[in-house]
mmCIF file of C-alpha atoms in Angstrom:
data_model
loop_
_atom_site.group_PDB
_atom_site.id
_atom_site.type_symbol
_atom_site.label_atom_id
_atom_site.label_comp_id
_atom_site.label_asym_id
_atom_site.label_seq_id
_atom_site.Cartn_x
_atom_site.Cartn_y
_atom_site.Cartn_z
ATOM 1 C CA MET A 1 104.983 -111.921 4.364
ATOM 2 C CA ARG A 2 104.947 -115.208 6.239
ATOM 3 C CA LEU A 3 104.749 -115.390 10.025
ATOM 4 C CA ARG A 4 105.368 -118.310 12.322
ATOM 5 C CA PRO A 5 103.240 -119.062 15.414
ATOM 6 C CA ILE A 6 106.093 -117.783 17.568
ATOM 7 C CA ASP A 7 106.019 -114.455 15.722
ATOM 8 C CA LEU A 8 102.354 -113.886 16.628
ATOM 9 C CA ALA A 9 102.848 -115.199 20.130
ATOM 10 C CA ARG A 10 105.804 -112.983 21.016
ATOM 11 C CA GLU A 11 104.076 -109.787 19.907
ATOM 12 C CA HIS A 12 101.285 -110.310 22.439
ATOM 13 C CA GLY A 13 103.098 -112.209 25.172
ATOM 14 C CA LEU A 14 101.299 -115.459 24.381
ATOM 15 C CA SER A 15 102.449 -119.022 24.018
ATOM 16 C CA THR A 16 102.587 -120.628 20.592
ATOM 17 C CA GLN A 17 100.043 -123.169 21.842
ATOM 18 C CA ALA A 18 97.627 -120.347 22.641
ATOM 19 C CA VAL A 19 97.930 -119.096 19.061
ATOM 20 C CA ARG A 20 97.237 -122.598 17.743
ATOM 21 C CA ASN A 21 94.275 -122.913 20.092
ATOM 22 C CA TYR A 22 92.826 -119.634 18.829
ATOM 23 C CA GLU A 23 93.111 -120.866 15.269
ATOM 24 C CA GLU A 24 91.454 -124.189 16.120
ATOM 25 C CA ALA A 25 88.656 -122.283 17.891
ATOM 26 C CA GLY A 26 87.970 -120.251 14.738
ATOM 27 C CA ILE A 27 89.150 -116.994 16.283
ATOM 28 C CA LEU A 28 91.902 -116.823 13.661
ATOM 29 C CA PRO A 29 91.283 -117.785 10.044
ATOM 30 C CA PRO A 30 92.854 -121.097 8.974
ATOM 31 C CA ALA A 31 96.627 -120.927 8.546
ATOM 32 C CA GLY A 32 98.530 -122.016 5.493
ATOM 33 C CA ARG A 33 101.004 -124.862 5.690
ATOM 34 C CA SER A 34 104.612 -125.170 4.630
ATOM 35 C CA PRO A 35 105.695 -128.195 2.524
ATOM 36 C CA SER A 36 106.821 -129.800 5.771
ATOM 37 C CA GLY A 37 103.455 -129.180 7.427
ATOM 38 C CA TYR A 38 104.309 -126.218 9.651
ATOM 39 C CA ARG A 39 101.709 -123.490 10.155
ATOM 40 C CA LEU A 40 102.339 -120.305 8.206
ATOM 41 C CA TYR A 41 100.514 -117.138 9.203
ATOM 42 C CA ALA A 42 100.137 -113.838 7.367
ATOM 43 C CA PRO A 43 99.593 -110.239 8.518
ATOM 44 C CA ARG A 44 95.837 -110.911 8.350
ATOM 45 C CA HIS A 45 96.225 -113.505 11.098
ATOM 46 C CA ALA A 46 98.127 -110.978 13.188
ATOM 47 C CA ALA A 47 95.283 -108.498 12.660
ATOM 48 C CA ALA A 48 92.738 -111.137 13.707
ATOM 49 C CA LEU A 49 94.653 -111.907 16.884
ATOM 50 C CA GLY A 50 94.966 -108.216 17.680
ATOM 51 C CA ALA A 51 91.237 -107.729 17.122
ATOM 52 C CA PHE A 52 90.339 -110.604 19.448
ATOM 53 C CA LEU A 53 92.657 -109.399 22.199
ATOM 54 C CA ALA A 54 91.170 -105.904 21.883
ATOM 55 C CA LEU A 55 87.606 -107.230 21.977
ATOM 56 C CA ALA A 56 88.124 -109.498 24.990
ATOM 57 C CA PRO A 57 88.358 -106.763 27.689
ATOM 58 C CA ALA A 58 85.216 -105.138 26.285
ATOM 59 C CA HIS A 59 82.997 -108.160 25.679
ATOM 60 C CA GLY A 60 84.584 -111.013 27.636
ATOM 61 C CA HIS A 61 86.546 -113.878 26.100
ATOM 62 C CA ALA A 62 83.527 -116.002 25.203
ATOM 63 C CA THR A 63 81.666 -113.228 23.385
ATOM 64 C CA ALA A 64 84.847 -111.907 21.765
ATOM 65 C CA GLY A 65 85.523 -115.400 20.421
ATOM 66 C CA ALA A 66 81.971 -115.670 19.092
ATOM 67 C CA ILE A 67 82.329 -112.290 17.377
ATOM 68 C CA MET A 68 85.545 -113.381 15.673
ATOM 69 C CA ARG A 69 84.046 -116.690 14.549
ATOM 70 C CA ALA A 70 81.068 -114.850 13.086
ATOM 71 C CA VAL A 71 83.309 -112.404 11.203
ATOM 72 C CA ASN A 72 85.563 -115.189 9.940
ATOM 73 C CA GLY A 73 82.496 -117.103 8.797
ATOM 74 C CA GLY A 74 81.125 -114.132 6.896
ATOM 75 C CA GLU A 75 78.236 -113.719 9.352
ATOM 76 C CA VAL A 76 78.577 -109.985 9.888
ATOM 77 C CA GLU A 77 74.999 -109.549 11.118
ATOM 78 C CA GLU A 78 75.605 -112.103 13.875
ATOM 79 C CA ALA A 79 78.811 -110.329 14.902
ATOM 80 C CA LEU A 80 76.934 -107.018 15.083
ATOM 81 C CA ARG A 81 74.151 -108.613 17.106
ATOM 82 C CA LEU A 82 76.688 -109.815 19.679
ATOM 83 C CA ILE A 83 78.332 -106.407 19.806
ATOM 84 C CA ASP A 84 74.951 -104.719 20.225
ATOM 85 C CA GLY A 85 74.191 -107.052 23.116
ATOM 86 C CA SER A 86 77.329 -105.988 24.963
ATOM 87 C CA HIS A 87 76.546 -102.314 24.406
ATOM 88 C CA ALA A 88 73.011 -102.858 25.691
ATOM 89 C CA GLN A 89 74.369 -104.599 28.802
ATOM 90 C CA LEU A 90 76.782 -101.736 29.435
ATOM 91 C CA ALA A 91 73.969 -99.209 29.069
ATOM 92 C CA ASP A 92 71.837 -101.244 31.476
ATOM 93 C CA ASP A 93 74.707 -101.373 33.980
ATOM 94 C CA ARG A 94 75.043 -97.604 33.770
ATOM 95 C CA ARG A 95 71.319 -97.121 34.373
ATOM 96 C CA THR A 96 71.405 -99.507 37.316
ATOM 97 C CA LEU A 97 74.331 -97.690 38.891
ATOM 98 C CA GLU A 98 72.608 -94.335 38.417
ATOM 99 C CA GLU A 99 69.412 -95.715 39.962
ATOM 100 C CA VAL A 100 71.380 -97.012 42.933
ATOM 101 C CA GLU A 101 73.103 -93.653 43.421
ATOM 102 C CA GLU A 102 69.755 -91.871 43.215
ATOM 103 C CA ALA A 103 68.212 -94.361 45.614
ATOM 104 C CA LEU A 104 71.019 -93.862 48.122
ATOM 105 C CA ARG A 105 70.456 -90.117 48.035
ATOM 106 C CA GLY A 106 66.927 -90.852 49.229
ATOM 107 C CA LEU A 107 68.086 -92.419 52.465
ATOM 108 C CA THR A 108 67.509 -90.387 55.593
ATOM 109 C CA PRO A 109 69.631 -90.366 58.776
ATOM 110 C CA GLY A 110 69.123 -93.224 61.169
ATOM 111 C CA GLY A 111 67.800 -95.509 58.478
ATOM 112 C CA GLU A 112 64.369 -93.823 58.511
ATOM 113 C CA ARG A 113 62.453 -93.932 55.260
ATOM 114 C CA PRO A 114 60.327 -91.122 53.855
ATOM 115 C CA PRO A 115 56.592 -91.732 53.449
ATOM 116 C CA GLU A 116 55.827 -93.806 50.390
ATOM 117 C CA PRO A 117 52.771 -93.434 48.182
ATOM 118 C CA VAL A 118 50.730 -96.605 47.893
ATOM 119 C CA GLU A 119 50.767 -96.373 44.106
ATOM 120 C CA GLY A 120 54.551 -96.767 44.174
ATOM 121 C CA VAL A 121 54.487 -100.405 45.225
ATOM 122 C CA THR A 122 55.337 -103.319 42.951
ATOM 123 C CA PHE A 123 55.330 -107.088 43.090
ATOM 124 C CA ILE A 124 57.942 -109.805 42.738
ATOM 125 C CA GLY A 125 57.259 -110.636 39.076
ATOM 126 C CA PRO A 126 57.507 -107.104 37.641
ATOM 127 C CA LEU A 127 60.527 -106.321 39.831
ATOM 128 C CA ALA A 128 62.340 -109.480 38.737
ATOM 129 C CA ARG A 129 61.638 -108.675 35.074
ATOM 130 C CA ARG A 130 62.922 -105.137 35.564
ATOM 131 C CA LEU A 131 66.244 -106.502 36.804
ATOM 132 C CA GLY A 132 66.432 -109.416 34.381
ATOM 133 C CA ILE A 133 66.540 -111.993 37.167
ATOM 134 C CA ARG A 134 64.261 -114.795 38.332
ATOM 135 C CA PRO A 135 61.703 -114.306 41.106
ATOM 136 C CA ALA A 136 63.474 -117.153 42.919
ATOM 137 C CA THR A 137 66.541 -114.906 43.186
ATOM 138 C CA LEU A 138 64.519 -112.258 45.013
ATOM 139 C CA ARG A 139 63.157 -114.913 47.356
ATOM 140 C CA THR A 140 66.748 -116.027 48.059
ATOM 141 C CA TRP A 141 67.716 -112.440 48.841
ATOM 142 C CA GLU A 142 64.712 -112.210 51.165
ATOM 143 C CA ARG A 143 65.812 -115.334 53.063
ATOM 144 C CA ALA A 144 69.288 -113.789 53.373
ATOM 145 C CA GLY A 145 67.743 -110.684 54.938
ATOM 146 C CA LEU A 146 68.700 -108.267 52.163
ATOM 147 C CA VAL A 147 65.158 -106.992 51.778
ATOM 148 C CA VAL A 148 61.993 -108.168 53.503
ATOM 149 C CA PRO A 149 58.878 -106.995 51.642
ATOM 150 C CA ARG A 150 55.623 -106.851 53.531
ATOM 151 C CA ARG A 151 52.744 -109.138 52.611
ATOM 152 C CA ASP A 152 49.400 -107.997 51.315
ATOM 153 C CA PRO A 153 46.984 -109.054 54.107
ATOM 154 C CA ARG A 154 44.304 -110.044 51.610
ATOM 155 C CA THR A 155 46.344 -111.980 49.033
ATOM 156 C CA GLY A 156 49.556 -112.843 50.860
ATOM 157 C CA TYR A 157 51.565 -111.528 47.905
ATOM 158 C CA ARG A 158 54.916 -109.853 48.522
ATOM 159 C CA VAL A 159 54.633 -106.075 48.161
ATOM 160 C CA TYR A 160 57.788 -104.088 47.389
ATOM 161 C CA THR A 161 57.681 -100.428 48.394
ATOM 162 C CA PRO A 162 59.902 -97.810 46.720
ATOM 163 C CA ALA A 163 62.364 -98.215 49.615
ATOM 164 C CA ASP A 164 62.375 -101.993 49.093
ATOM 165 C CA VAL A 165 63.021 -101.479 45.382
ATOM 166 C CA ARG A 166 65.884 -99.138 46.245
ATOM 167 C CA ASP A 167 67.447 -101.814 48.445
ATOM 168 C CA VAL A 168 66.941 -104.474 45.760
ATOM 169 C CA LEU A 169 68.631 -102.252 43.171
ATOM 170 C CA LEU A 170 71.562 -101.745 45.497
ATOM 171 C CA ALA A 171 71.783 -105.474 46.198
ATOM 172 C CA HIS A 172 71.638 -106.170 42.458
ATOM 173 C CA GLN A 173 74.498 -103.789 41.784
ATOM 174 C CA LEU A 174 76.553 -105.244 44.623
ATOM 175 C CA ARG A 175 76.020 -108.737 43.216
ATOM 176 C CA ARG A 176 77.316 -107.470 39.877
ATOM 177 C CA GLY A 177 80.372 -106.276 41.763
ATOM 178 C CA GLY A 178 80.991 -109.767 43.106
ATOM 179 C CA TYR A 179 79.728 -109.286 46.665
ATOM 180 C CA GLY A 180 78.362 -112.302 48.562
ATOM 181 C CA LEU A 181 74.897 -112.188 50.134
ATOM 182 C CA GLU A 182 76.151 -111.950 53.723
ATOM 183 C CA ARG A 183 78.426 -109.060 52.841
ATOM 184 C CA ILE A 184 75.619 -107.308 50.953
ATOM 185 C CA ALA A 185 73.368 -107.603 54.011
ATOM 186 C CA ARG A 186 76.037 -105.936 56.149
ATOM 187 C CA VAL A 187 76.606 -103.195 53.591
ATOM 188 C CA LEU A 188 72.887 -102.442 53.333
ATOM 189 C CA GLU A 189 72.672 -102.211 57.109
ATOM 190 C CA ARG A 190 75.591 -99.767 57.253
ATOM 191 C CA VAL A 191 74.210 -97.648 54.418
ATOM 192 C CA ARG A 192 70.783 -97.389 56.043
ATOM 193 C CA ALA A 193 72.314 -96.511 59.403
ATOM 194 C CA ALA A 194 74.612 -93.917 57.847
ATOM 195 C CA GLY A 195 71.724 -92.342 56.001
ATOM 196 C CA GLY A 196 73.548 -92.038 52.706
ATOM 197 C CA ALA A 197 76.023 -93.406 50.199
ATOM 198 C CA GLY A 198 79.128 -92.561 52.228
ATOM 199 C CA PRO A 199 80.086 -96.156 53.073
ATOM 200 C CA LEU A 200 79.817 -97.102 49.391
ATOM 201 C CA GLY A 201 81.331 -94.000 47.859
ATOM 202 C CA ALA A 202 84.669 -95.546 46.940
ATOM 203 C CA THR A 203 83.048 -98.749 45.670
ATOM 204 C CA LEU A 204 80.563 -96.891 43.485
ATOM 205 C CA ARG A 205 83.354 -94.759 42.036
ATOM 206 C CA GLU A 206 85.327 -97.914 41.314
ATOM 207 C CA TRP A 207 82.372 -99.444 39.489
ATOM 208 C CA ARG A 208 81.832 -96.259 37.496
ATOM 209 C CA ASP A 209 85.509 -96.261 36.517
ATOM 210 C CA ARG A 210 85.151 -99.906 35.496
ATOM 211 C CA LEU A 211 82.169 -99.080 33.281
ATOM 212 C CA THR A 212 84.120 -96.230 31.700
ATOM 213 C CA ALA A 213 87.076 -98.537 31.062
ATOM 214 C CA ARG A 214 84.783 -101.090 29.458
ATOM 215 C CA GLY A 215 83.231 -98.436 27.226
ATOM 216 C CA LEU A 216 86.655 -97.288 26.089
ATOM 217 C CA ALA A 217 87.651 -100.912 25.498
ATOM 218 C CA MET A 218 84.606 -101.282 23.254
ATOM 219 C CA LEU A 219 85.838 -98.353 21.174
ATOM 220 C CA ALA A 220 89.295 -99.897 20.869
ATOM 221 C CA GLY A 221 87.831 -103.299 20.085
ATOM 222 C CA ALA A 222 85.570 -101.902 17.389
ATOM 223 C CA ALA A 223 88.483 -100.106 15.746
ATOM 224 C CA ALA A 224 90.643 -103.235 15.790
ATOM 225 C CA LEU A 225 87.832 -105.385 14.405
ATOM 226 C CA ASP A 226 87.123 -102.905 11.630
ATOM 227 C CA SER A 227 90.814 -102.821 10.743
ATOM 228 C CA TYR A 228 90.867 -106.614 10.600
ATOM 229 C CA ARG A 229 87.789 -106.751 8.383
ATOM 230 C CA ARG A 230 89.395 -104.320 5.948
ATOM 231 C CA SER A 231 92.766 -106.112 5.899
ATOM 232 C CA PRO A 232 93.687 -107.935 2.673
#
């Protein structure tokens, strides 16, 4: 069965140029050519396009394209490595959200903070590594007023208490959600004053729904990719 670019394009609401671009990018395997030089696709190309479009919502267009290029190049281990990376990121996002929700439950009315054991403090390097960000990012957040750690009087090092870490986790999650620093500062102020997660309830639910949708998209993408790999 021979398919034209327009046949693949119409099925997915794409332009014929987009289909050609995907082929040139290695997302689709190379097409055959008619005697007059026109591209001729087969059901396998349709399966490849379907797999890519299923992978994109789960992994992002760049990673989905890299996965398809790896599969088309016979580099299955590389494709699996990329897929594993997306699953690990999703798991990390879930843990971060859960930590934020737990941290918010620890807020007390009026913005007061419960006593904190000295052994619970941490420093900028370990905290940055925990979040997978640079220490410079935490210093930027400090200048923006998101969290202001105290200084050790002997060393001058920044010391992050458990409450500071809670605020940093919340700021980190808000940044993932696309919030700007000024807006995050206002949100943190409202949350502390409210003494709980009320002001962020709808936003946190939205993020959780987004994580669930991404997880389901990963299932659909995996099924479509497996079907493509098994296609003749």
